[in-house]
Short mmCIF file of C-alpha atoms and ligand atoms in Angstrom, two decimals:
data_model
loop_
_atom_site.label_atom_id
_atom_site.label_comp_id
_atom_site.label_asym_id
_atom_site.label_seq_id
_atom_site.Cartn_x
_atom_site.Cartn_y
_atom_site.Cartn_z
CA MET J 1 34.31 -25.61 -73.16
CA ALA J 2 31.42 -27.18 -74.71
CA GLU J 3 31.81 -27.51 -78.36
CA PRO J 4 29.11 -25.15 -80.26
CA GLU J 5 25.95 -27.35 -81.16
CA LEU J 6 25.10 -26.11 -85.17
CA VAL J 7 20.98 -25.45 -85.07
CA ASP J 8 19.59 -22.89 -88.10
CA VAL J 9 18.03 -20.28 -85.32
CA VAL J 10 17.96 -19.39 -81.47
CA VAL J 11 14.78 -17.22 -80.29
CA VAL J 12 16.16 -15.84 -76.89
CA GLY J 13 12.47 -14.82 -75.03
CA LEU J 14 9.50 -16.83 -75.46
CA GLY J 15 7.10 -13.71 -74.58
CA VAL J 16 4.68 -12.60 -76.99
CA GLY J 17 6.73 -12.05 -80.16
CA GLY J 18 9.76 -14.57 -79.24
CA GLU J 19 7.04 -17.63 -78.91
CA GLU J 20 5.49 -16.77 -82.12
CA VAL J 21 8.33 -16.40 -84.21
CA ALA J 22 10.14 -19.28 -82.67
CA GLY J 23 7.06 -21.72 -83.28
CA ARG J 24 6.45 -20.13 -86.94
CA LEU J 25 10.26 -21.12 -88.09
CA ALA J 26 9.97 -24.52 -86.40
CA GLU J 27 6.73 -25.26 -88.17
CA ALA J 28 8.66 -23.91 -91.17
CA GLY J 29 11.27 -26.67 -90.85
CA LEU J 30 13.90 -25.37 -89.15
CA SER J 31 15.66 -26.62 -86.72
CA VAL J 32 14.91 -23.89 -83.61
CA VAL J 33 15.72 -23.62 -80.14
CA GLY J 34 13.62 -21.48 -77.90
CA VAL J 35 14.80 -20.18 -74.64
CA GLU J 36 12.76 -18.65 -71.79
CA ARG J 37 13.82 -18.37 -68.32
CA ASP J 38 10.48 -17.76 -66.84
CA LEU J 39 6.73 -18.62 -68.89
CA VAL J 40 6.87 -19.56 -72.27
CA GLY J 41 3.86 -16.87 -73.53
CA GLY J 42 6.17 -13.52 -71.63
CA GLU J 43 3.54 -11.26 -69.71
CA CYS J 44 0.52 -10.60 -71.62
CA PRO J 45 -0.86 -14.31 -70.71
CA TYR J 46 0.23 -14.61 -67.04
CA TRP J 47 0.78 -11.06 -65.44
CA GLY J 48 -0.52 -8.96 -68.81
CA CYS J 49 -3.17 -8.37 -71.24
CA ILE J 50 -5.36 -11.76 -70.35
CA PRO J 51 -5.74 -11.72 -66.71
CA SER J 52 -5.83 -8.05 -66.51
CA LYS J 53 -8.86 -7.86 -68.88
CA MET J 54 -11.06 -10.61 -67.23
CA MET J 55 -10.22 -8.07 -64.25
CA ILE J 56 -12.07 -5.75 -65.78
CA ARG J 57 -14.53 -8.05 -67.68
CA ALA J 58 -15.69 -8.13 -63.69
CA ALA J 59 -15.58 -4.81 -62.55
CA ASN J 60 -17.43 -3.60 -65.38
CA ALA J 61 -20.64 -6.74 -64.82
CA LEU J 62 -20.56 -4.97 -61.30
CA ALA J 63 -20.17 -1.11 -62.88
CA GLU J 64 -23.31 -2.49 -65.13
CA ALA J 65 -25.27 -4.00 -62.35
CA ARG J 66 -24.99 -0.26 -60.43
CA ARG J 67 -26.32 1.59 -63.45
CA VAL J 68 -29.68 -0.75 -63.19
CA ASP J 69 -30.73 2.16 -60.73
CA GLY J 70 -32.45 4.59 -62.32
CA LEU J 71 -32.80 3.13 -66.32
CA ALA J 72 -34.00 -0.62 -64.99
CA GLY J 73 -35.70 -0.26 -61.67
CA SER J 74 -32.97 -0.91 -59.15
CA ALA J 75 -30.11 -3.96 -58.81
CA GLN J 76 -28.23 -4.72 -55.20
CA VAL J 77 -24.70 -5.50 -55.95
CA ARG J 78 -22.07 -7.52 -53.99
CA ALA J 79 -18.67 -7.60 -54.74
CA ASP J 80 -16.36 -10.77 -55.23
CA TRP J 81 -13.15 -11.23 -56.04
CA ALA J 82 -12.75 -14.61 -55.54
CA PRO J 83 -14.35 -15.61 -58.50
CA VAL J 84 -11.94 -13.05 -60.64
CA ALA J 85 -8.71 -14.54 -58.95
CA LYS J 86 -10.02 -17.82 -59.14
CA ARG J 87 -10.61 -17.53 -62.89
CA ILE J 88 -7.26 -15.83 -63.49
CA ARG J 89 -5.87 -18.65 -61.88
CA GLU J 90 -7.95 -21.80 -63.23
CA GLU J 91 -8.76 -20.59 -66.89
CA ALA J 92 -6.30 -17.98 -67.67
CA THR J 93 -2.80 -18.72 -66.43
CA ASP J 94 -2.97 -22.66 -65.14
CA THR J 95 -2.03 -21.22 -61.60
CA TRP J 96 1.03 -19.33 -63.55
CA ASN J 97 2.31 -22.97 -64.96
CA ASP J 98 3.13 -22.80 -68.81
CA ARG J 99 3.03 -26.48 -69.56
CA ALA J 100 0.54 -25.63 -72.41
CA ALA J 101 2.50 -23.44 -73.98
CA VAL J 102 5.50 -25.06 -74.27
CA ASP J 103 4.38 -28.38 -75.46
CA ARG J 104 2.67 -25.94 -77.98
CA PHE J 105 6.10 -24.67 -79.48
CA THR J 106 7.73 -28.41 -78.98
CA GLY J 107 4.40 -29.79 -80.77
CA LYS J 108 5.66 -27.85 -83.91
CA GLY J 109 8.78 -29.28 -83.96
CA GLY J 110 10.82 -26.77 -81.69
CA ARG J 111 13.41 -27.41 -79.07
CA PHE J 112 12.70 -25.96 -75.77
CA LEU J 113 15.00 -24.54 -73.33
CA ARG J 114 14.70 -23.48 -69.78
CA GLY J 115 17.24 -21.05 -68.97
CA SER J 116 18.30 -17.24 -69.33
CA GLY J 117 20.06 -17.17 -72.65
CA ARG J 118 23.13 -14.34 -74.27
CA LEU J 119 24.90 -13.59 -76.98
CA ASP J 120 28.03 -15.24 -77.20
CA GLY J 121 30.17 -14.01 -79.77
CA PRO J 122 28.94 -13.70 -83.43
CA GLY J 123 25.99 -16.41 -84.49
CA ARG J 124 26.84 -18.08 -80.69
CA VAL J 125 24.13 -18.10 -77.88
CA ARG J 126 24.86 -19.69 -74.46
CA VAL J 127 22.67 -20.91 -71.94
CA GLY J 128 23.91 -22.06 -68.59
CA ASP J 129 26.79 -24.52 -70.31
CA GLN J 130 25.14 -24.88 -73.38
CA VAL J 131 26.39 -22.84 -76.69
CA PHE J 132 24.64 -22.92 -79.63
CA GLN J 133 26.06 -22.03 -83.26
CA ALA J 134 22.95 -20.05 -85.06
CA ARG J 135 22.70 -20.82 -88.72
CA HIS J 136 20.56 -18.45 -89.80
CA GLY J 137 20.39 -16.01 -87.30
CA ILE J 138 19.56 -15.00 -83.70
CA VAL J 139 15.99 -13.64 -82.42
CA LEU J 140 15.95 -11.64 -79.27
CA GLY J 141 12.35 -11.33 -77.85
CA THR J 142 13.14 -10.40 -74.11
CA GLY J 143 10.65 -7.81 -73.34
CA THR J 144 10.58 -5.71 -70.07
CA ARG J 145 10.48 -5.81 -67.23
CA PRO J 146 9.12 -2.62 -64.62
CA SER J 147 11.14 0.03 -64.30
CA ILE J 148 10.91 1.30 -60.51
CA ALA J 149 12.62 4.47 -60.02
CA PRO J 150 15.13 4.21 -56.86
CA ILE J 151 13.19 5.93 -54.95
CA ASP J 152 14.26 6.28 -51.16
CA GLY J 153 12.83 3.60 -49.48
CA LEU J 154 11.21 1.69 -51.82
CA ALA J 155 13.43 -0.91 -52.14
CA ASP J 156 12.89 -2.29 -48.43
CA THR J 157 9.27 -2.66 -48.60
CA PRO J 158 6.79 -5.70 -49.55
CA TYR J 159 5.53 -3.71 -52.91
CA TRP J 160 3.39 -4.60 -55.85
CA THR J 161 4.06 -4.41 -59.50
CA ASN J 162 2.18 -5.66 -61.98
CA HIS J 163 2.59 -9.26 -60.61
CA GLN J 164 1.33 -9.21 -57.52
CA ALA J 165 -1.37 -7.18 -58.58
CA ILE J 166 -2.73 -9.92 -61.55
CA GLU J 167 -1.82 -12.62 -58.77
CA VAL J 168 -3.94 -11.02 -56.36
CA ALA J 169 -6.08 -13.33 -53.83
CA GLU J 170 -6.94 -11.05 -51.17
CA LEU J 171 -8.21 -7.68 -51.74
CA PRO J 172 -6.50 -5.16 -49.87
CA ALA J 173 -9.01 -2.24 -48.07
CA SER J 174 -6.33 0.81 -49.62
CA LEU J 175 -4.16 0.98 -52.72
CA LEU J 176 -2.01 4.16 -53.77
CA VAL J 177 -0.77 3.54 -57.45
CA LEU J 178 2.12 5.16 -58.24
CA GLY J 179 2.01 5.61 -62.01
CA GLY J 180 -1.20 7.14 -63.82
CA GLY J 181 -0.22 5.50 -67.07
CA ALA J 182 -2.71 2.67 -68.81
CA ILE J 183 -1.84 0.12 -66.30
CA GLY J 184 -2.05 1.96 -63.63
CA VAL J 185 -5.30 3.46 -64.25
CA GLU J 186 -6.68 0.37 -65.96
CA LEU J 187 -5.97 -1.44 -62.47
CA ALA J 188 -7.01 1.37 -60.16
CA GLN J 189 -10.43 1.45 -61.65
CA VAL J 190 -10.79 -2.24 -60.99
CA PHE J 191 -10.05 -2.28 -57.59
CA ALA J 192 -12.23 0.45 -56.83
CA ARG J 193 -15.15 -1.43 -57.98
CA PHE J 194 -14.37 -4.08 -55.69
CA GLY J 195 -14.79 -1.61 -53.09
CA VAL J 196 -10.91 -0.99 -52.42
CA ARG J 197 -9.91 2.95 -51.81
CA VAL J 198 -7.41 3.54 -54.35
CA THR J 199 -5.37 6.64 -55.06
CA VAL J 200 -3.35 7.49 -57.87
CA LEU J 201 -0.35 9.22 -57.69
CA GLU J 202 1.25 10.68 -61.02
CA ALA J 203 3.82 12.93 -61.59
CA SER J 204 3.23 14.65 -64.19
CA GLY J 205 -0.10 17.02 -64.48
CA ARG J 206 -2.66 14.57 -65.31
CA ILE J 207 -3.56 10.86 -65.99
CA LEU J 208 -2.63 9.21 -69.23
CA ALA J 209 -0.54 11.53 -70.00
CA LEU J 210 0.95 10.28 -73.67
CA GLU J 211 -2.81 10.75 -74.46
CA GLU J 212 -4.99 13.67 -75.83
CA PRO J 213 -5.59 16.04 -72.92
CA GLU J 214 -9.46 15.45 -73.48
CA SER J 215 -8.83 11.71 -73.09
CA SER J 216 -7.29 12.48 -69.39
CA GLU J 217 -10.12 14.65 -68.23
CA VAL J 218 -12.70 11.64 -69.26
CA ALA J 219 -10.60 9.00 -67.47
CA ALA J 220 -10.00 10.61 -64.31
CA ALA J 221 -13.53 11.95 -64.44
CA ALA J 222 -14.83 8.20 -64.78
CA LEU J 223 -12.19 6.83 -61.77
CA ARG J 224 -13.62 9.75 -59.51
CA ALA J 225 -16.94 8.46 -60.06
CA ASP J 226 -15.90 5.42 -59.34
CA GLY J 227 -14.38 6.61 -56.09
CA VAL J 228 -10.35 7.30 -57.08
CA GLN J 229 -8.68 10.13 -55.50
CA ILE J 230 -6.32 10.92 -58.03
CA ALA J 231 -3.21 13.69 -57.22
CA THR J 232 -1.12 14.81 -60.28
CA GLU J 233 2.11 16.42 -59.78
CA VAL J 234 3.03 13.65 -57.20
CA LYS J 235 6.95 13.65 -57.04
CA ALA J 236 7.64 10.65 -54.71
CA GLU J 237 11.03 11.36 -52.52
CA ARG J 238 10.35 8.70 -50.14
CA ILE J 239 8.94 5.73 -49.31
CA ASP J 240 8.21 4.55 -46.10
CA HIS J 241 6.16 0.61 -44.91
CA ASP J 242 5.84 0.37 -40.79
CA GLY J 243 4.79 -2.98 -41.39
CA ASP J 244 0.99 -2.36 -42.07
CA THR J 245 1.02 0.79 -43.90
CA PHE J 246 2.58 2.16 -46.84
CA THR J 247 3.41 6.13 -46.55
CA VAL J 248 4.49 7.72 -49.92
CA HIS J 249 6.04 11.64 -49.08
CA ALA J 250 6.37 14.14 -51.80
CA GLY J 251 7.40 17.43 -51.26
CA ASP J 252 4.67 18.73 -48.23
CA ARG J 253 2.34 15.56 -49.32
CA SER J 254 2.18 12.02 -48.14
CA PHE J 255 -0.34 9.42 -49.05
CA SER J 256 -0.35 6.12 -46.68
CA ALA J 257 -2.39 3.32 -47.76
CA ASP J 258 -2.70 -0.85 -47.08
CA GLN J 259 -1.06 -1.34 -50.17
CA LEU J 260 1.62 -0.02 -53.10
CA LEU J 261 1.63 -0.99 -56.69
CA VAL J 262 4.13 0.69 -58.69
CA VAL J 263 3.35 0.75 -62.22
CA THR J 264 5.99 4.23 -63.21
CA GLY J 265 7.10 2.69 -66.86
CA ARG J 266 8.93 -0.57 -68.07
CA ARG J 267 12.38 -1.00 -69.23
CA ALA J 268 14.57 -3.43 -71.38
CA HIS J 269 17.24 -5.30 -69.72
CA LEU J 270 20.08 -5.48 -72.19
CA ASP J 271 22.97 -5.28 -70.02
CA GLU J 272 22.10 -9.06 -69.20
CA LEU J 273 22.33 -10.00 -73.31
CA GLY J 274 25.88 -10.34 -73.76
CA LEU J 275 25.48 -7.34 -76.72
CA ASP J 276 29.36 -6.39 -76.27
CA THR J 277 30.46 -9.98 -77.67
CA VAL J 278 28.65 -8.70 -80.60
CA GLY J 279 30.18 -4.97 -80.18
CA ILE J 280 26.53 -3.38 -79.75
CA ASP J 281 25.97 -1.05 -77.21
CA ALA J 282 24.90 -2.18 -74.21
CA GLY J 283 23.36 0.76 -72.33
CA GLN J 284 20.71 1.99 -74.77
CA ARG J 285 17.07 2.20 -73.27
CA TYR J 286 16.10 -0.12 -76.16
CA LEU J 287 17.32 -2.15 -79.07
CA PRO J 288 17.35 0.47 -82.22
CA VAL J 289 15.86 -2.63 -85.30
CA ASP J 290 15.66 -1.49 -89.16
CA ASP J 291 11.76 -1.37 -90.39
CA ARG J 292 12.76 -5.54 -90.92
CA MET J 293 13.70 -5.96 -86.74
CA HIS J 294 17.09 -6.23 -87.78
CA VAL J 295 19.59 -5.42 -84.74
CA THR J 296 22.54 -6.36 -86.60
CA ASP J 297 23.67 -9.58 -89.53
CA GLY J 298 21.86 -12.08 -88.08
CA ILE J 299 20.68 -10.83 -84.83
CA TRP J 300 16.54 -9.82 -84.90
CA ALA J 301 14.41 -8.24 -82.25
CA VAL J 302 11.02 -8.69 -81.66
CA GLY J 303 8.06 -7.18 -79.09
CA ASP J 304 8.69 -4.80 -76.66
CA VAL J 305 12.81 -4.74 -76.29
CA THR J 306 12.69 -2.67 -79.56
CA GLY J 307 10.82 0.02 -78.21
CA GLU J 308 8.45 0.56 -81.08
CA GLY J 309 5.42 0.11 -78.35
CA ALA J 310 5.05 -2.37 -75.68
CA PHE J 311 1.68 -3.98 -77.10
CA THR J 312 0.88 -7.06 -77.71
CA HIS J 313 -0.18 -6.41 -81.15
CA ILE J 314 3.16 -4.46 -82.20
CA ALA J 315 4.75 -7.87 -80.76
CA MET J 316 2.75 -9.65 -82.78
CA TYR J 317 3.19 -7.50 -86.14
CA GLN J 318 6.83 -7.64 -85.60
CA ALA J 319 7.17 -11.12 -85.48
CA SER J 320 5.65 -12.09 -88.63
CA ILE J 321 7.77 -9.77 -90.54
CA VAL J 322 10.86 -11.38 -88.45
CA VAL J 323 9.56 -14.85 -89.57
CA ALA J 324 9.61 -13.78 -93.28
CA ASP J 325 12.28 -12.05 -93.40
CA VAL J 326 14.02 -14.60 -91.98
CA LEU J 327 12.82 -17.40 -94.51
CA ASP J 328 13.75 -14.98 -97.09
CA ARG J 329 17.07 -15.21 -95.98
CA VAL J 330 17.05 -19.03 -95.60
CA ARG J 331 15.54 -18.94 -99.32
CA ARG J 332 18.18 -16.64 -100.43
CA ALA J 333 21.04 -18.85 -98.15
CA GLN J 334 19.74 -21.80 -100.31
CA ALA J 335 20.53 -20.33 -103.77
CA GLY J 336 23.79 -19.48 -102.66
CA PRO J 337 27.25 -21.27 -103.58
CA ASP J 338 26.68 -23.01 -99.99
CA ALA J 339 23.23 -24.65 -99.61
CA SER J 340 24.58 -27.98 -99.88
CA GLY J 341 25.81 -28.50 -96.29
CA THR J 342 22.01 -26.55 -95.71
CA ALA J 343 19.95 -28.62 -97.64
CA SER J 344 18.23 -31.08 -95.53
CA VAL J 345 16.90 -28.40 -93.53
CA VAL J 346 16.35 -25.73 -95.48
CA GLY J 347 14.65 -27.98 -98.10
CA GLY J 348 12.01 -28.01 -95.20
CA ALA J 349 11.93 -24.72 -94.60
CA MET J 350 11.14 -23.76 -98.18
CA GLY J 351 7.87 -25.05 -98.50
CA ALA J 352 7.05 -22.93 -95.80
CA ALA J 353 8.19 -19.63 -96.90
CA SER J 354 6.35 -19.98 -99.04
CA ALA J 355 2.84 -20.50 -97.23
CA VAL J 356 4.44 -17.84 -95.04
CA GLY J 357 4.76 -15.46 -98.24
CA GLY J 358 1.50 -16.07 -99.03
CA SER J 359 -0.17 -15.86 -95.62
CA MET J 360 1.27 -12.17 -96.27
CA GLY J 361 -0.06 -10.44 -98.52
CA ALA J 362 2.20 -7.89 -99.11
CA ALA J 363 5.06 -10.68 -98.90
CA GLY J 364 4.22 -11.49 -101.92
CA PRO J 365 3.45 -15.05 -103.66
CA SER J 366 6.67 -16.78 -102.57
CA GLY J 367 8.21 -14.61 -99.96
CA ALA J 368 10.70 -13.69 -102.69
CA ALA J 369 14.25 -11.46 -101.62
CA GLY J 370 13.02 -7.55 -101.59
CA THR J 371 9.10 -8.42 -101.41
CA VAL J 372 9.39 -8.81 -97.07
CA PRO J 373 7.02 -6.74 -95.34
CA ARG J 374 8.32 -3.51 -93.50
CA ALA J 375 7.08 -2.41 -90.56
CA ASP J 376 5.11 0.81 -90.66
CA TYR J 377 3.89 2.15 -87.30
CA ARG J 378 1.84 5.37 -89.07
CA ALA J 379 -1.05 3.50 -87.55
CA LEU J 380 -0.68 1.75 -84.59
CA PRO J 381 -3.55 1.75 -82.14
CA ARG J 382 -3.38 2.02 -78.73
CA VAL J 383 -6.78 1.05 -76.09
CA THR J 384 -6.25 1.52 -72.45
CA PHE J 385 -9.55 -0.65 -71.18
CA THR J 386 -11.07 1.70 -68.73
CA ASP J 387 -14.49 2.01 -68.43
CA PRO J 388 -15.19 4.36 -70.37
CA GLU J 389 -12.79 2.81 -73.17
CA VAL J 390 -9.94 5.15 -74.47
CA GLY J 391 -8.77 4.52 -77.99
CA ALA J 392 -6.24 6.43 -79.91
CA VAL J 393 -4.44 5.73 -83.19
CA GLY J 394 -1.32 7.34 -84.82
CA LEU J 395 -0.49 10.97 -83.75
CA THR J 396 -2.06 13.21 -80.98
CA GLU J 397 -3.21 16.77 -82.18
CA ARG J 398 0.27 18.04 -80.07
CA GLN J 399 2.84 15.28 -81.59
CA ALA J 400 1.18 16.57 -85.33
CA ARG J 401 1.89 19.94 -84.89
CA GLU J 402 5.07 19.43 -82.90
CA ARG J 403 6.12 18.10 -86.34
CA GLY J 404 4.75 21.28 -88.49
CA ILE J 405 2.54 19.46 -89.90
CA ASN J 406 -0.62 22.23 -91.20
CA VAL J 407 -3.31 20.65 -88.78
CA GLN J 408 -7.26 20.39 -88.67
CA VAL J 409 -9.18 19.09 -85.43
CA GLY J 410 -12.43 18.10 -85.43
CA PHE J 411 -14.25 16.68 -82.30
CA THR J 412 -17.64 15.72 -81.30
CA GLU J 413 -18.86 14.68 -78.05
CA LEU J 414 -20.60 11.04 -77.76
CA SER J 415 -23.25 12.11 -75.66
CA SER J 416 -24.25 14.75 -78.26
CA SER J 417 -25.05 11.56 -81.11
CA THR J 418 -27.89 9.49 -80.64
CA ARG J 419 -26.40 6.60 -79.30
CA GLY J 420 -24.44 8.11 -76.83
CA TRP J 421 -27.73 10.28 -75.55
CA ILE J 422 -29.64 6.63 -75.38
CA HIS J 423 -26.89 4.97 -73.32
CA LYS J 424 -26.76 7.64 -70.96
CA SER J 425 -23.33 6.94 -69.66
CA GLU J 426 -21.66 9.13 -67.38
CA PRO J 427 -18.43 10.10 -67.92
CA GLY J 428 -19.88 10.39 -71.76
CA GLY J 429 -16.77 10.15 -74.73
CA PHE J 430 -16.24 11.76 -77.92
CA ILE J 431 -13.80 11.49 -80.72
CA LYS J 432 -11.52 13.79 -81.96
CA VAL J 433 -9.24 13.53 -85.27
CA ILE J 434 -6.52 14.82 -86.27
CA ALA J 435 -5.98 15.79 -90.77
CA ASP J 436 -3.01 16.70 -92.35
CA ALA J 437 -5.09 19.33 -93.90
CA ASP J 438 -2.64 19.38 -97.02
CA GLN J 439 -2.56 16.13 -97.63
CA GLY J 440 -6.53 15.75 -97.18
CA VAL J 441 -6.09 12.79 -94.34
CA LEU J 442 -6.36 11.78 -91.18
CA ILE J 443 -2.98 11.19 -89.41
CA GLY J 444 -4.14 10.85 -85.64
CA ALA J 445 -7.71 10.07 -84.02
CA THR J 446 -9.59 9.10 -80.58
CA SER J 447 -12.18 7.58 -79.69
CA VAL J 448 -13.70 7.50 -75.95
CA GLY J 449 -16.29 6.37 -75.01
CA PRO J 450 -18.12 2.83 -73.55
CA ALA J 451 -17.24 0.59 -76.96
CA GLY J 452 -14.01 3.23 -77.66
CA GLY J 453 -11.44 0.67 -78.29
CA GLU J 454 -14.11 -1.34 -80.84
CA VAL J 455 -15.16 2.17 -82.74
CA LEU J 456 -11.64 2.79 -83.23
CA SER J 457 -11.18 -0.01 -86.10
CA ALA J 458 -12.77 2.33 -88.57
CA LEU J 459 -9.83 5.18 -87.51
CA VAL J 460 -7.46 2.49 -87.86
CA VAL J 461 -8.24 1.92 -91.51
CA ALA J 462 -8.53 5.63 -92.57
CA VAL J 463 -5.24 6.49 -91.18
CA HIS J 464 -3.70 3.21 -92.30
CA ALA J 465 -4.88 3.36 -95.78
CA ALA J 466 -4.52 7.42 -95.90
CA VAL J 467 -8.52 7.31 -97.13
CA PRO J 468 -9.12 11.00 -98.31
CA VAL J 469 -11.36 12.76 -96.08
CA SER J 470 -13.78 13.93 -98.63
CA GLN J 471 -14.16 9.73 -99.05
CA LEU J 472 -14.81 9.54 -94.59
CA ARG J 473 -17.65 12.44 -94.98
CA HIS J 474 -19.73 10.56 -97.70
CA MET J 475 -19.31 6.78 -96.07
CA ILE J 476 -22.79 5.25 -94.70
CA TYR J 477 -22.59 5.12 -91.10
CA ALA J 478 -25.17 3.15 -89.55
CA TYR J 479 -28.08 4.64 -87.74
CA PRO J 480 -27.68 4.75 -84.29
CA THR J 481 -23.62 3.35 -83.31
CA PHE J 482 -21.31 4.74 -81.76
CA HIS J 483 -19.20 5.02 -84.01
CA ARG J 484 -21.43 7.30 -86.15
CA ALA J 485 -19.76 10.10 -84.23
CA ILE J 486 -17.06 9.88 -86.72
CA GLN J 487 -18.83 11.05 -89.65
CA SER J 488 -19.65 14.52 -86.88
CA ALA J 489 -16.12 14.58 -85.94
CA LEU J 490 -15.25 15.12 -89.60
CA ASP J 491 -17.73 17.95 -90.19
CA ASP J 492 -16.14 19.48 -87.40
CA LEU J 493 -12.66 19.67 -89.08
CA GLY J 494 -14.59 22.34 -91.36
C1 FAD C 1 -0.84 -5.25 -66.50
C2 FAD C 1 -0.67 -5.18 -68.49
C3 FAD C 1 -1.76 -4.95 -69.25
C4 FAD C 1 -1.32 -5.01 -70.53
N1 FAD C 1 -2.30 -4.89 -71.40
C5 FAD C 1 -1.97 -5.46 -72.14
C6 FAD C 1 -3.12 -5.11 -73.31
O1 FAD C 1 -4.04 -5.03 -73.02
N2 FAD C 1 -2.80 -4.97 -74.88
C7 FAD C 1 -1.56 -5.05 -75.42
O2 FAD C 1 -1.33 -5.27 -76.77
N3 FAD C 1 -0.79 -5.45 -74.64
C8 FAD C 1 -0.76 -4.75 -73.01
N4 FAD C 1 0.23 -5.03 -72.70
C9 FAD C 1 1.38 -5.29 -73.12
C10 FAD C 1 1.86 -6.75 -73.31
O3 FAD C 1 2.46 -7.75 -72.06
C11 FAD C 1 3.64 -6.26 -73.97
O4 FAD C 1 3.55 -5.85 -74.59
C12 FAD C 1 3.84 -8.12 -74.34
O5 FAD C 1 3.78 -8.96 -73.80
C13 FAD C 1 5.03 -8.04 -75.45
O6 FAD C 1 5.46 -9.34 -75.59
P1 FAD C 1 7.38 -9.40 -75.74
O7 FAD C 1 7.18 -10.75 -75.95
O8 FAD C 1 7.82 -8.58 -76.59
O9 FAD C 1 7.82 -9.63 -74.48
P2 FAD C 1 7.54 -9.91 -73.36
O10 FAD C 1 6.00 -10.69 -73.00
O11 FAD C 1 7.86 -9.43 -71.60
O12 FAD C 1 7.99 -11.76 -72.76
C14 FAD C 1 9.26 -11.82 -72.96
C15 FAD C 1 9.98 -12.97 -72.56
O13 FAD C 1 11.66 -13.38 -72.43
C16 FAD C 1 12.01 -13.32 -71.31
N5 FAD C 1 13.37 -13.45 -70.75
C17 FAD C 1 13.60 -12.14 -71.24
N6 FAD C 1 14.96 -12.31 -70.81
C18 FAD C 1 15.50 -13.19 -71.05
C19 FAD C 1 16.94 -14.17 -71.21
N7 FAD C 1 17.70 -13.75 -71.22
N8 FAD C 1 16.82 -15.12 -71.61
C20 FAD C 1 15.63 -16.61 -71.70
N9 FAD C 1 14.49 -15.49 -71.41
C21 FAD C 1 14.03 -14.54 -71.24
C22 FAD C 1 10.99 -13.10 -70.29
O14 FAD C 1 11.03 -14.12 -69.44
C23 FAD C 1 9.58 -13.26 -71.04
O15 FAD C 1 9.24 -14.30 -70.35
C24 FAD C 1 0.20 -5.37 -70.80
C25 FAD C 1 1.21 -5.12 -70.03
C26 FAD C 1 1.15 -5.34 -68.86
C27 FAD C 1 2.48 -5.37 -67.91
#
């Protein structure tokens, strides 16, 4: 068996979270091995956020052009997928090639290994025949993969996940989207705007089921206006593919189309990580972490694999905490009795440890022990980039009531604001604010509208900083902006 090679840190999985951690620790002077089995950067740049938002940008341009009629004359629009596919291939993904990302990491001093990493006992990671002993720690940023329900017949069909949907060069004439969550509805609207006959099949009673019911209603109306059929309470039981057509059977209903996109959630694959070799249960849905991303002593997790929210901004937020915490550990190791053995490495890390601490504000002037920031998800923002956008932060009304909070709700339709009325967009939008009446602060809010995700930022600040509602009411909101509707929603709190 190969002798383990001693390094400072091993990062397994270089998606958004892992790449950030590995790069910053390498820049700090640590010897970092970054292990990635697919593409450095992970899901977001190649099959997620970035290419899907490029598609949305293009689809929204079509929708805007179609609004010229009645507002500014008349316009004829001919949709063409070719420039969208080209832009994704050439500008976003380099034809699904990560050489630039690998160079970026190695340019920071990191050592890159293509392969699958797994734990191999305390402090050790195995990649093929190579074994590394991590002096300071191991970071797991292994993300999630599509969660494919074991529906009868599905596995034998050439169905799409988000990968094929993002890589598509020629659109099918018709598409079934199994799953009405954020990814499903975003892609459904895009493809419909490019002329695909789209049907969304959702198992629960409404699309965007995790958001406010009002959000689901507006999103459903918007999708229907684009020609999307929405079928709810569809519990798919069997799926057939006859070579040309997919058919989804659910009770006495069935739905057919040329292609099937399965977006029914995502899950971590913990069973592949060798967790049993360090005494961690691999049967969990996610890797539970504390507020500094510790899985256990010397092992951190970052990003989707933690189950704290499958968003790039969560992965980046957690990555900052991991970096500060690892560097804090290095600093403390240097101060300890066995520091001499690691002097050169730790010496290199120290300057950057200060820089990280300094740049993080809450981490204090030098990342000193006890000042590493703790994760706080109270003001977690999320945006579904449909048109109109559905932005939300913190708790929904239902979540707040389930927690026994003394809830106050304020609501206003965007169309009743001057900007909403001028904009004349159907099916409109709204602002909904959820207050803790006892504390006098907002604990959640939803902003749906043409710029719902941007308007959200003010509400995120309000929830994050627990700004008293009385102060929010006496701010000055620029006229006539979409965000000015926040004031009307606050007035509606009573
Ligand atoms: C269609 C779509 C649209 C999205 N849009 C948005 C959006 O608009 N905004 C947003 O915030 N988020 C969005 N997301 C979510 C976002 O992509 C994820 O939250 C983000 O990629 C999570 O980063 P991560 O580092 O945790 O994991 P990932 O990006 O999944 O990266 C994990 C990496 O680990 C690698 N890996 C796994 N196991 C091993 C192993 N054993 N050894 C070596 N490598 C391994 C994988 O190959 C992968 O590259 C979207 C996702 C999808 C699918």
